Each structure stands twice: as C-alpha cells, then as structure tokens.
mmCIF file of C-alpha atoms in Angstrom:
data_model
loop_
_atom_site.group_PDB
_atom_site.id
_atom_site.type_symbol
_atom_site.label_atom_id
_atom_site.label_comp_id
_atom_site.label_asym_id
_atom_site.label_seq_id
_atom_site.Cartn_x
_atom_site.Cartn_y
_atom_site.Cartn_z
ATOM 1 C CA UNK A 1 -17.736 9.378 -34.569
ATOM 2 C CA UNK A 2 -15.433 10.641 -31.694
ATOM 3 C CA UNK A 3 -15.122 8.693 -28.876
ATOM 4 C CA UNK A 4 -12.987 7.943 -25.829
ATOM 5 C CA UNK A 5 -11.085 4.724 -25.898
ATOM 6 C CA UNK A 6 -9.149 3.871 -22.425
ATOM 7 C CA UNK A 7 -8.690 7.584 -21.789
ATOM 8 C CA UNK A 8 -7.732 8.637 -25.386
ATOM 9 C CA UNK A 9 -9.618 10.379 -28.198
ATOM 10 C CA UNK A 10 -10.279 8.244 -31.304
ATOM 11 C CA UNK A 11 -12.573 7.673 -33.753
ATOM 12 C CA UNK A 12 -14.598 4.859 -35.197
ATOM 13 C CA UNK A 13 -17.132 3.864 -37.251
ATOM 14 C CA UNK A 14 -18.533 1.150 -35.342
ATOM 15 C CA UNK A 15 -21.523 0.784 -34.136
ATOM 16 C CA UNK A 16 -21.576 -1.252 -31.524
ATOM 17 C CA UNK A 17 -19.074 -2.383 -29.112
ATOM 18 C CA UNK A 18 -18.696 -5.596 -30.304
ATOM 19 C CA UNK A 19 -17.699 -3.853 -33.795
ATOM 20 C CA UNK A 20 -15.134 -1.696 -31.729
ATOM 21 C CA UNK A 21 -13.675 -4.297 -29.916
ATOM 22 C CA UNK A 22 -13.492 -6.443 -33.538
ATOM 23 C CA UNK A 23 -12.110 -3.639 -35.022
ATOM 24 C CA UNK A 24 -9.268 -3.177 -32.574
ATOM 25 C CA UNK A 25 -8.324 -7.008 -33.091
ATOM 26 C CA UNK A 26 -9.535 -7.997 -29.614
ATOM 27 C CA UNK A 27 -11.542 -10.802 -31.021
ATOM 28 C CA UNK A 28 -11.389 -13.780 -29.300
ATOM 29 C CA UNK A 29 -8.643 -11.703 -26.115
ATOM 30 C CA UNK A 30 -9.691 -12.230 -22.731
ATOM 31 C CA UNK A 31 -11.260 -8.775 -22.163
ATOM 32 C CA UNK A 32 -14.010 -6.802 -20.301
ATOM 33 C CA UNK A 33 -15.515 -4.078 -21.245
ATOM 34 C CA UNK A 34 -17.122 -0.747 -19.908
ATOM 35 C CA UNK A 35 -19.487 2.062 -21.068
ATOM 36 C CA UNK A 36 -19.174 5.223 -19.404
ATOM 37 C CA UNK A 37 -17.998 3.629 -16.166
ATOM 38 C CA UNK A 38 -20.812 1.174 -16.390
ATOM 39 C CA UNK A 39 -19.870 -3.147 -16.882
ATOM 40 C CA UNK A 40 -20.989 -4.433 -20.345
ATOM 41 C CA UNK A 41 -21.083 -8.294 -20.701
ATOM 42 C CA UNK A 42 -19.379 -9.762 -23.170
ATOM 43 C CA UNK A 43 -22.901 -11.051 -24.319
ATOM 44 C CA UNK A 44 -24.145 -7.633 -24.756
ATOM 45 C CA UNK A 45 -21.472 -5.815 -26.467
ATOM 46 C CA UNK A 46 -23.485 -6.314 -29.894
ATOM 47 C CA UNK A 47 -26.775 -4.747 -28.696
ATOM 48 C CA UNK A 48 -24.062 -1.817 -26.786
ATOM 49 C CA UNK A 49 -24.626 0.722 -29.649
ATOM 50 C CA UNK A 50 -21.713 3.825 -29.496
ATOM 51 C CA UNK A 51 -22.610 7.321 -29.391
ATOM 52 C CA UNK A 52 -20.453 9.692 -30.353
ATOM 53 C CA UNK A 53 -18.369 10.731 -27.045
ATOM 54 C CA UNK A 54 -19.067 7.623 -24.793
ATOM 55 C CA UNK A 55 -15.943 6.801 -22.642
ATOM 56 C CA UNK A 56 -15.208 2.965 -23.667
ATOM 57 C CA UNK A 57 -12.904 1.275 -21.374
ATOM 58 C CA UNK A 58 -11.409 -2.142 -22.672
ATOM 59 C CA UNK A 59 -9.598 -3.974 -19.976
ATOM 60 C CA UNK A 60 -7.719 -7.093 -19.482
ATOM 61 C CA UNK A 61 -5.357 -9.222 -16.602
ATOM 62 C CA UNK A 62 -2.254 -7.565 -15.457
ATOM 63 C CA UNK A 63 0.125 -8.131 -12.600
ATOM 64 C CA UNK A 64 -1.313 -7.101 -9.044
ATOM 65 C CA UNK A 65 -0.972 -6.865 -5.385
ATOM 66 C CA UNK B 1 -6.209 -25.609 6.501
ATOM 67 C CA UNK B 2 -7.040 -21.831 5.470
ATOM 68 C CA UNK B 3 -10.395 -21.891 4.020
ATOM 69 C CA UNK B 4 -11.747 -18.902 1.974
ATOM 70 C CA UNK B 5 -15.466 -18.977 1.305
ATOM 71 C CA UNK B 6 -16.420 -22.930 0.095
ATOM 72 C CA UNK B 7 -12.853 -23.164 -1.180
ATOM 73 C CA UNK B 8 -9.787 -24.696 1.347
ATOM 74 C CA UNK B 9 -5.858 -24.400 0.997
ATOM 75 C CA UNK B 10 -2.868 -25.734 2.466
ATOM 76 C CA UNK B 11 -0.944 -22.968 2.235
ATOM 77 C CA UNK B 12 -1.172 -19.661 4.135
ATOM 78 C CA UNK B 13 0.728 -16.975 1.993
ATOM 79 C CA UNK B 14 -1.349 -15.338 -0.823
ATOM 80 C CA UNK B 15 1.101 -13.671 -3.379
ATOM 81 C CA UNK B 16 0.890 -10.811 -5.191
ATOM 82 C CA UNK B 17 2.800 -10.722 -8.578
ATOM 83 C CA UNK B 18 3.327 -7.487 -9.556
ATOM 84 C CA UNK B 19 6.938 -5.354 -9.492
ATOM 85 C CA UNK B 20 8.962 -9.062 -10.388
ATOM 86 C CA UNK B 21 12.052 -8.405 -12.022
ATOM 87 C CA UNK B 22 11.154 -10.787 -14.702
ATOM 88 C CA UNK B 23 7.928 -13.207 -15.521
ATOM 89 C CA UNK B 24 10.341 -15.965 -14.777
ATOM 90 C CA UNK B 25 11.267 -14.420 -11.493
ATOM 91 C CA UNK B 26 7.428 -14.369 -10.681
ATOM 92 C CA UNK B 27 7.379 -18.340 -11.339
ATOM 93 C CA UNK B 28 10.028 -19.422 -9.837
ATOM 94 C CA UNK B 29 8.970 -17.265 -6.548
ATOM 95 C CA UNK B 30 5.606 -18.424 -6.738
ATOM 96 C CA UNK B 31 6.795 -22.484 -6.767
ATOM 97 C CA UNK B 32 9.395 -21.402 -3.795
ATOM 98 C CA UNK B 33 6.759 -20.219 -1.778
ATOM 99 C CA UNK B 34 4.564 -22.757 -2.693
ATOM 100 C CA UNK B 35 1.569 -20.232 -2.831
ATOM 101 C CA UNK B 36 -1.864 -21.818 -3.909
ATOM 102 C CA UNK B 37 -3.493 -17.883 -4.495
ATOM 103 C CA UNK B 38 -2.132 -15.170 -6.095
ATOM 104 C CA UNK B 39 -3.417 -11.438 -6.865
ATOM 105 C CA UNK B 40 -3.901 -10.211 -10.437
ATOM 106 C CA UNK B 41 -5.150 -6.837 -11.499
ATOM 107 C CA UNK B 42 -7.535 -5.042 -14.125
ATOM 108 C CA UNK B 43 -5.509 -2.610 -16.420
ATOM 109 C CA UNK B 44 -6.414 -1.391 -19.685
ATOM 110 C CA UNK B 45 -5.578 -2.960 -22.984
ATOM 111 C CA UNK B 46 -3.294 -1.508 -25.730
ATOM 112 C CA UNK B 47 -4.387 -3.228 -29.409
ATOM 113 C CA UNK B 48 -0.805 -2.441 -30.519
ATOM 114 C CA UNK B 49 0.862 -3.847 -27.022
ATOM 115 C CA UNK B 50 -1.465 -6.410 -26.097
ATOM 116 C CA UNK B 51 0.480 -7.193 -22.969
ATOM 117 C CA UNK B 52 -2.720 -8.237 -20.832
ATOM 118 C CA UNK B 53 -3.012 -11.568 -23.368
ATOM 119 C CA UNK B 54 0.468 -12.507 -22.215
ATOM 120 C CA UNK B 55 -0.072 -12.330 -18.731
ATOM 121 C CA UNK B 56 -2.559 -13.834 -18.783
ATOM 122 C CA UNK B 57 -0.647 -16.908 -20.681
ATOM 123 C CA UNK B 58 1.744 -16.680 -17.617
ATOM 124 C CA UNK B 59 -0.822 -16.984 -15.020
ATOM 125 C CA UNK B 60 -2.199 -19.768 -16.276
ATOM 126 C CA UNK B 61 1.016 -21.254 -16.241
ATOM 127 C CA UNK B 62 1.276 -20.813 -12.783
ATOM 128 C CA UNK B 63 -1.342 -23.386 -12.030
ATOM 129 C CA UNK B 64 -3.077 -20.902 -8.885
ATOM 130 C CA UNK B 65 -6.204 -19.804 -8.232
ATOM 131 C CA UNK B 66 -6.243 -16.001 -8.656
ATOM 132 C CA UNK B 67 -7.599 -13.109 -6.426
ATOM 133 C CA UNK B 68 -8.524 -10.715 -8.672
ATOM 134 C CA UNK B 69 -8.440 -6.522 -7.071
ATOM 135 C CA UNK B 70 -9.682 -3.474 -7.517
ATOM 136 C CA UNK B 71 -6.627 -1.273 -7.290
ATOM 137 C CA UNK B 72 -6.601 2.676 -7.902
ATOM 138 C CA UNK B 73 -10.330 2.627 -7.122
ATOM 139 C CA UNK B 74 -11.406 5.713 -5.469
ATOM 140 C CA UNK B 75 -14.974 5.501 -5.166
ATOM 141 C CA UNK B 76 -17.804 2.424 -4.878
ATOM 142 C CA UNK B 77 -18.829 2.944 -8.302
ATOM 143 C CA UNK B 78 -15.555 2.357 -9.675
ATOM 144 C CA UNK B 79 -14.926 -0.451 -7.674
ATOM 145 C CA UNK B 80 -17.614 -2.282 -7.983
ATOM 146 C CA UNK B 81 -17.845 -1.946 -12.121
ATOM 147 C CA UNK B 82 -13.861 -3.043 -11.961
ATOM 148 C CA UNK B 83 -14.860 -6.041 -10.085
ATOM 149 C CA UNK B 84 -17.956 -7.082 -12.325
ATOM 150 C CA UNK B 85 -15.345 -6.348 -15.436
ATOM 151 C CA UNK B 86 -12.777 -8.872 -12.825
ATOM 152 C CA UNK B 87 -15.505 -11.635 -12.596
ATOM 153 C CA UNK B 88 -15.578 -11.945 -16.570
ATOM 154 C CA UNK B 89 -12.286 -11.488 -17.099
ATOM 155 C CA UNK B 90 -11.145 -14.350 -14.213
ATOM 156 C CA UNK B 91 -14.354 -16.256 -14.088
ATOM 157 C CA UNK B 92 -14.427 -16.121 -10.195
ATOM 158 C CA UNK B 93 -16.375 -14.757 -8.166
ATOM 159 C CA UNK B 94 -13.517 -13.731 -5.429
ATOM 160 C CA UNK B 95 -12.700 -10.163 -5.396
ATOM 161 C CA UNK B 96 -10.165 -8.244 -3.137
ATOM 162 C CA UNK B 97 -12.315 -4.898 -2.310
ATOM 163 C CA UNK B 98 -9.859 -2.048 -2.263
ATOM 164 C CA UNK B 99 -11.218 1.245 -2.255
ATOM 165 C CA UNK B 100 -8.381 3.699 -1.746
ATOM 166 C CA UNK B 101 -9.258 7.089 0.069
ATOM 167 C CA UNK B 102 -5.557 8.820 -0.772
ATOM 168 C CA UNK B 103 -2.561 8.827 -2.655
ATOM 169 C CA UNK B 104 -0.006 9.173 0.373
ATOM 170 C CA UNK B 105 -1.191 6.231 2.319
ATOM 171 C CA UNK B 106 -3.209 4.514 0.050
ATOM 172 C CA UNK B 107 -5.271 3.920 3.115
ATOM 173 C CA UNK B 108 -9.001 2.109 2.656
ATOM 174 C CA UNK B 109 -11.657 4.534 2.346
ATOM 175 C CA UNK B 110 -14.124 2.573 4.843
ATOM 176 C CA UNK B 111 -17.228 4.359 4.219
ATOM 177 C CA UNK B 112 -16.897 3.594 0.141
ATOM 178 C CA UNK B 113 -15.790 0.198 1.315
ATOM 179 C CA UNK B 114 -19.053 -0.862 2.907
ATOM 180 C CA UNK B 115 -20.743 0.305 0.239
ATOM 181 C CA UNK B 116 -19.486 -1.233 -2.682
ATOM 182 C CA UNK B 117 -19.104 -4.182 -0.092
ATOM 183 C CA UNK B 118 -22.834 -4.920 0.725
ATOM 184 C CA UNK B 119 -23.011 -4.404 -3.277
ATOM 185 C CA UNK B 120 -21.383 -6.763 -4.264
ATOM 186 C CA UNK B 121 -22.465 -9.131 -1.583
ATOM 187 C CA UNK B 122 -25.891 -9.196 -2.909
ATOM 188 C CA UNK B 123 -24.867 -9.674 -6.056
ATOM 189 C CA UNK B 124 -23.165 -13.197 -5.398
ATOM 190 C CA UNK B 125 -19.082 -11.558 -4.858
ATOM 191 C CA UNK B 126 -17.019 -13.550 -2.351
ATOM 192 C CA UNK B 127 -15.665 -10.422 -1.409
ATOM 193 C CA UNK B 128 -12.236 -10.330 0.380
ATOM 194 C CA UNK B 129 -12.196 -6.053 1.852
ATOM 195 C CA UNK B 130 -8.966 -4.470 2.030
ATOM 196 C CA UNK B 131 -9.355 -2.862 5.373
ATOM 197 C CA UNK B 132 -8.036 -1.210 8.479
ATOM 198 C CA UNK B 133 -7.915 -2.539 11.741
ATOM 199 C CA UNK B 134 -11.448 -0.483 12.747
ATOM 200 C CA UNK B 135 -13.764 -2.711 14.311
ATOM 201 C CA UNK B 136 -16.665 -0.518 13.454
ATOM 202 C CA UNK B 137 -16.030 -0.623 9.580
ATOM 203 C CA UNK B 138 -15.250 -4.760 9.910
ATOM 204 C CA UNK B 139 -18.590 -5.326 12.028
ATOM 205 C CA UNK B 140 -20.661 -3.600 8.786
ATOM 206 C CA UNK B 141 -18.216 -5.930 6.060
ATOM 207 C CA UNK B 142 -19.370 -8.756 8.254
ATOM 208 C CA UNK B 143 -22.833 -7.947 8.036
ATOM 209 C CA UNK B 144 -22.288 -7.193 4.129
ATOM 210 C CA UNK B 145 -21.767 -10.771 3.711
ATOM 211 C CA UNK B 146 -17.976 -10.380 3.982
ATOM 212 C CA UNK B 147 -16.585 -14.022 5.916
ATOM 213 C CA UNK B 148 -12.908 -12.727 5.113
ATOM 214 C CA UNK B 149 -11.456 -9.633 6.406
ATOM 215 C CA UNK B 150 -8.220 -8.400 5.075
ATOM 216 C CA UNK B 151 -6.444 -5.728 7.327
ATOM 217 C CA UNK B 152 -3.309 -3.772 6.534
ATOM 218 C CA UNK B 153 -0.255 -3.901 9.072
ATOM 219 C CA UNK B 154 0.865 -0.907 7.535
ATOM 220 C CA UNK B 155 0.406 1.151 4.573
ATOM 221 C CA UNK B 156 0.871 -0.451 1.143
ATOM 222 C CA UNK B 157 4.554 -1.424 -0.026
ATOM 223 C CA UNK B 158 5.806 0.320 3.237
ATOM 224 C CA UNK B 159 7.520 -2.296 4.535
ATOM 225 C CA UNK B 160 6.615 -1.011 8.446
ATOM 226 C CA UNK B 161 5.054 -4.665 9.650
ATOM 227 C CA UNK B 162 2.453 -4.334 12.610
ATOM 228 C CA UNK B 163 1.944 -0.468 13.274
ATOM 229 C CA UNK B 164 -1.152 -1.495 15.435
ATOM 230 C CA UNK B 165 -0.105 -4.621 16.742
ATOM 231 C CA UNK B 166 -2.783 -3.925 19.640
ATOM 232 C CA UNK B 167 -5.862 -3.410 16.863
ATOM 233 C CA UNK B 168 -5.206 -6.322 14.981
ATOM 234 C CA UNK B 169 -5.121 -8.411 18.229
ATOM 235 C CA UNK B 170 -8.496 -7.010 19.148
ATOM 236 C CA UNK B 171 -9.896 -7.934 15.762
ATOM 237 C CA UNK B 172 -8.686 -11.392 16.169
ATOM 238 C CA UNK B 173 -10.251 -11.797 19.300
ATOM 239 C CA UNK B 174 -13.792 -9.693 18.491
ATOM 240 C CA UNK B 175 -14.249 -11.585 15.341
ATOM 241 C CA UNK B 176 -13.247 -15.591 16.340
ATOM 242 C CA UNK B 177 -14.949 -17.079 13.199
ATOM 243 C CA UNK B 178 -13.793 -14.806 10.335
ATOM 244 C CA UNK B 179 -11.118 -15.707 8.330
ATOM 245 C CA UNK B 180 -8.460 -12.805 8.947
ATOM 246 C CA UNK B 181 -5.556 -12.418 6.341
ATOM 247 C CA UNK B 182 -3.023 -9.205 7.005
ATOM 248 C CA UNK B 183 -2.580 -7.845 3.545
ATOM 249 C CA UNK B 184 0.005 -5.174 3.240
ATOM 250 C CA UNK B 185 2.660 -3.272 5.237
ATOM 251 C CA UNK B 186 4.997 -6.484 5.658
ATOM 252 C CA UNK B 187 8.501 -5.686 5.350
ATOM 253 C CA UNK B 188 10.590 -8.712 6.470
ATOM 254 C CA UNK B 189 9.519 -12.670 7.506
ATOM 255 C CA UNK B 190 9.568 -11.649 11.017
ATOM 256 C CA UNK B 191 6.669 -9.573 10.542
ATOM 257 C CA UNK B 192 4.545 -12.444 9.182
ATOM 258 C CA UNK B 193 5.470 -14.559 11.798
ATOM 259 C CA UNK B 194 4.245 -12.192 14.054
ATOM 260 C CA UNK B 195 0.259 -11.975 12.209
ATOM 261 C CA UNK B 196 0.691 -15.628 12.433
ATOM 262 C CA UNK B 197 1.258 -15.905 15.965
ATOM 263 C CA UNK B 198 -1.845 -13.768 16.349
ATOM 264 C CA UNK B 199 -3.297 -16.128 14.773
ATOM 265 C CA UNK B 200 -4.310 -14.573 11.551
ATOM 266 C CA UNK B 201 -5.424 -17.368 9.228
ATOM 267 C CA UNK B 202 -2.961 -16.176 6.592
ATOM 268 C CA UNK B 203 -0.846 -13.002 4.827
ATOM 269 C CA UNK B 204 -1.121 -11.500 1.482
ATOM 270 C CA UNK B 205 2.090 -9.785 0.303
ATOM 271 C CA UNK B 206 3.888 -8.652 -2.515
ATOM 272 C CA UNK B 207 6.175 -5.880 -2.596
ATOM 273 C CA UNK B 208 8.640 -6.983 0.736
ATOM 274 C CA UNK B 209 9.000 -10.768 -1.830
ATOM 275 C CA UNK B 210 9.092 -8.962 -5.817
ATOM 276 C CA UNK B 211 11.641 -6.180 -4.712
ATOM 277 C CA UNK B 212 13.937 -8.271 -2.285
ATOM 278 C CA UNK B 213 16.997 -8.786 -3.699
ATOM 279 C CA UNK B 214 16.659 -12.177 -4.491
ATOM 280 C CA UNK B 215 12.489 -13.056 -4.586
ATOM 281 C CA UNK B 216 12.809 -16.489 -4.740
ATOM 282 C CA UNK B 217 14.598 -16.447 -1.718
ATOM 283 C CA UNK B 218 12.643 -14.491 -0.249
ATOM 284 C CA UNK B 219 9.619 -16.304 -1.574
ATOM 285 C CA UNK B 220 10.984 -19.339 0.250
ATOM 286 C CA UNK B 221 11.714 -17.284 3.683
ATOM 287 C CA UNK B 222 7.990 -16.030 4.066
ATOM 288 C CA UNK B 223 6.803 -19.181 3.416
ATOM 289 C CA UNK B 224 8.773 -20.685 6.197
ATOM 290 C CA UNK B 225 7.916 -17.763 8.265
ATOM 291 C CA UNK B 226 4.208 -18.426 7.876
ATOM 292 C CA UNK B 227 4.327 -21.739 8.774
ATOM 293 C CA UNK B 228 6.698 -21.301 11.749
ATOM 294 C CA UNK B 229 3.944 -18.444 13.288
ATOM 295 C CA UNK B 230 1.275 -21.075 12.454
ATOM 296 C CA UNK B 231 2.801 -23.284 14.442
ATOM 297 C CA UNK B 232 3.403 -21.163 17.547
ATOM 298 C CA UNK B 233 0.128 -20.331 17.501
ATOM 299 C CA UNK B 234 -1.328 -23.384 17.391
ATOM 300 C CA UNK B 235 1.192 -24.459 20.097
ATOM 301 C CA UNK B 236 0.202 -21.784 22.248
ATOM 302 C CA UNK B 237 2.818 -18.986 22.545
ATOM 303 C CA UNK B 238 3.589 -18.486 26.827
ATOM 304 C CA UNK B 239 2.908 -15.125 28.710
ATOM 305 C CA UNK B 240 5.402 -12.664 28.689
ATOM 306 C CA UNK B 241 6.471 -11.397 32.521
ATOM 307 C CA UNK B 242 8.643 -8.410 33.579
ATOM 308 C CA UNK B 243 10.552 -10.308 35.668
ATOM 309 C CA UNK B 244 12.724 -13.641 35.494
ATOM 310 C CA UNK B 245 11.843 -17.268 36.092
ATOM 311 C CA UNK B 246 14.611 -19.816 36.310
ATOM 312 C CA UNK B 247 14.375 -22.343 33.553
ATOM 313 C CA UNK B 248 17.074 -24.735 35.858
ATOM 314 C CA UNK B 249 15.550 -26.197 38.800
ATOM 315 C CA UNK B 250 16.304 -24.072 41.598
ATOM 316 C CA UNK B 251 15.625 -26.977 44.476
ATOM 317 C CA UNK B 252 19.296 -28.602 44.652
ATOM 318 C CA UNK B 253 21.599 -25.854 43.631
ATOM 319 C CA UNK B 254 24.737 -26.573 44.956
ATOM 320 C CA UNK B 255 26.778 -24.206 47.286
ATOM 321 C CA UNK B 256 23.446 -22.739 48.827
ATOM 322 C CA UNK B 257 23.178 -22.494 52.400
ATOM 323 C CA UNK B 258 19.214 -22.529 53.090
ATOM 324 C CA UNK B 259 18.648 -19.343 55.223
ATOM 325 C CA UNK B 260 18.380 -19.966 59.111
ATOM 326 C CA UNK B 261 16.453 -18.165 60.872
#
C-alpha cells in the first residue's frame, strides 16, 4: 500500500507500525511515532494497523533551542 | 538555587544546542558554561541518515538533564502530539511549550498556547510556555498548571536583549512565586545580566552562545554574566536619580568658606 512516511510517498507492505518501523531498521532506535498527527506509544505500534494513505511520522532527538 | 517543578539546580543558564559549529563545540560550550539543562528538539528520522541516534549518543554524553521543545508548531494539536512523541522519546515529563503564530517573528501564538497548555497540564506535563511578556496570557498558563513561565526579550535568534524591559519587570513583580526564565532575544552577556538583575530566576539561550565567534567563550561569558546579575539582585541594586549625589563626604572639604549670611 501507499503511504506517507515523514512527508514522502512510499510504499509498504506492513501491516502494522511496528512492521514499518522494523522494516525501516528502526528496531531497537530511540524513536516516537505518529499516525495522522495523532501520538502512538511505542507499546501500541503492533496493534497500529496501516491503511493505505495514513501520514506516519517517525521522529527522533535532534539539536534544539 | 533555581528550582523547576520538584527538580533544583545550581546553575541559572539553560542552553540550547542547536547551530554549534561542531558536536565537540557543543561539549566543550556546555562544560564552559557549566549548564545543568539543555534544550533538544523532535525532528524526523531518515533510515538511511539516522542522524537522530547520534545525537542522541552526544547528549547523553553531556551528562544534563534535557528540556525537550516543540519547535515549528503552529497549532495546539501539533504541539501537544510533538510533546507526547518528546515524553517517550526523553522520558521526562518537562516540555518547553512553543506554539509559534508566524514565520517573521516567530512570536508565541498565546491563544494556542493556553490551550495546548491546560492540555498538557492535565495530563501530568511539567510544562515550561514559551511566552510573551502579556500578563493576561501568563495569568491563564498559571492557572493551566504552568509554575514556570518563559518570556522572550526579543524575538527568537534576534539578538535585540530586553525590547520590553518595562513588561518583564511587571511580570516579575505580578507573579512573585513563579519561576521566570527569559528565553530568547539575548544578544550579548549584558543582556542577561540585565533579566538577572530583574530578578528572573534564570535565561535560556542559544543562538547569541552557538554562533559567537568563539562559543566556548562565550559559553563561559554568559555564565559569568548570570551569576554576576544574580548577585546584584540579591544584593539589592540602588535607585537610579536624575541628579548627582557626592560619593566623598562633603562636610570638611577644604577651601570652602561656609556662606555668611
């Protein structure tokens, strides 16, 4: 399915968001996660199922002010 | 001792650590200005680049606690799901509330602020508001939950200092028991010296220390700067006058002929 990935068009054949982020390596990386602009737990990215054109955001630390 | 929700620190400059020349720059700064807190961002993650795992190895590094933001937010809801996303990521439950109403001053958007304030609030955030000086918009944080208020001197990475030196002594004086930190518009030491002799519990910068051209330096002379305003304040600063008052005894002045009437 088609989705969007931190602002960009990809696509995936997982099924969850736990699958995605797996699938992208981040297994284990100090992330956070977001459904169409909405927090998903680390503890519930396996019962997040994708549909095709959610907006996934996949986050982690960066410098600030 | 600046204290920050149940938490207490020695030192009274929170650092930001973005725009360093170089990671090592950012240490070396940090340790110069012996900062205890520093400011840390959420920012998407490239598989390929991975660059947010490295940071993060950095920060760690560091040995500080970290005030995590929610810069480039332009409305409540985006705020508020950056800072849940934050509280994961950073495992505290500090956030620095920025909710940013336009590009050209990057001025708080109040109303959005209070929302995704008393939000956040409720849902256990030690929430630490980017805000203006307005009293009206501070009076609703407080009564969000908020027990730290962070005004601007100026607009972000301008470098102006205290454009409203007048508002943020009314603030000071309106709100005794909040814990007040100036957080952006500092340009020079001088201008943190000045919140401090306000007496403004503390100042979060970034920009006047990471693009100086020397940061550690620089690092070094805010620190100093803090602690000197501190200090005046606590001493309690004299009233300015219009006109002059001898410092030199005047009684015994040789040469002067007492006027006879």
């Amino acid at each position: 399915m088609q989705i969007l990935l931190n602002g960009e068009r990809i696509v995936t054949r997982a099924r969850d968001l736990d699958e995605l982020c797996a699938s992208l390596g981040f297994a284990g990386a100090r992330i956070a996660t977001a459904v169409n602009g909405n927090f998903v737990a680390a503890g519930r990215r396996a019962k997040t199922k994708l549909t095709p054109a959610d907006a996934i955001e996949i986050v982690a630390p960066r410098q600030g002010g | 001792m600046l204290t920050l929700y149940d938490a207490r620190f020695a030192s009274r400059l929170l650092l930001g650590t973005a725009q360093y020349p170089s990671p090592d720059t950012l240490k070396r700064a940090v340790e110069a200005a012996r900062a205890e807190i520093v400011t840390v961002s959420v920012r998407r993650e490239s598989a390929r680049a991975r660059t947010g795992q490295g940071f993060w190895q950095l920060i760690e590094q560091l040995g500080c606690r970290v005030l995590p933001n929610t810069a480039g937010c332009r409305t409540a809801k985006e705020a508020v799901s950056t800072a849940r996303m934050a509280r994961e990521l950073f495992g505290t439950p500090w956030i620095k509330l920025e909710v940013i109403a336009n590009d050209d001053t990057l001025q708080p958007d109040l109303f959005s602020l209070v929302e995704a304030a008393n939000i956040l609030c409720a849902e256990g955030f030690e929430v630490l508001p980017y805000t203006t000086e307005d009293l009206s918009a501070a009076e609703r944080l407080v009564a969000a939950g908020c027990t730290v208020l962070m005004p601007w001197a100026a607009p972000i990475g301008s470098a102006r200092g205290l454009i409203n030196k007048t508002g943020l002594k009314t603030l000071r004086a309106y709100f005794p028991g909040v814990t007040l930190i100036v957080d952006a518009g500092i340009g020079a030491p001088s201008h943190a010296a000045e919140v401090m002799e306000l007496g403004y519990d503390a100042v979060l910068l970034n920009t006047a220390v990471a693009k100086a051209g020397d940061p550690v330096t620089m690092a070094q002379a805010f620190a100093r700067a803090i602690e000197a305003g501190r200090f005046a304040f606590e001493a309690g600063l004299i009233e300015p006058s219009d006109m002059a008052t001898p410092s030199t005894p005047v009684a015994g002045t040789p040469f002067k002929i007492d006027s006879v009437s």
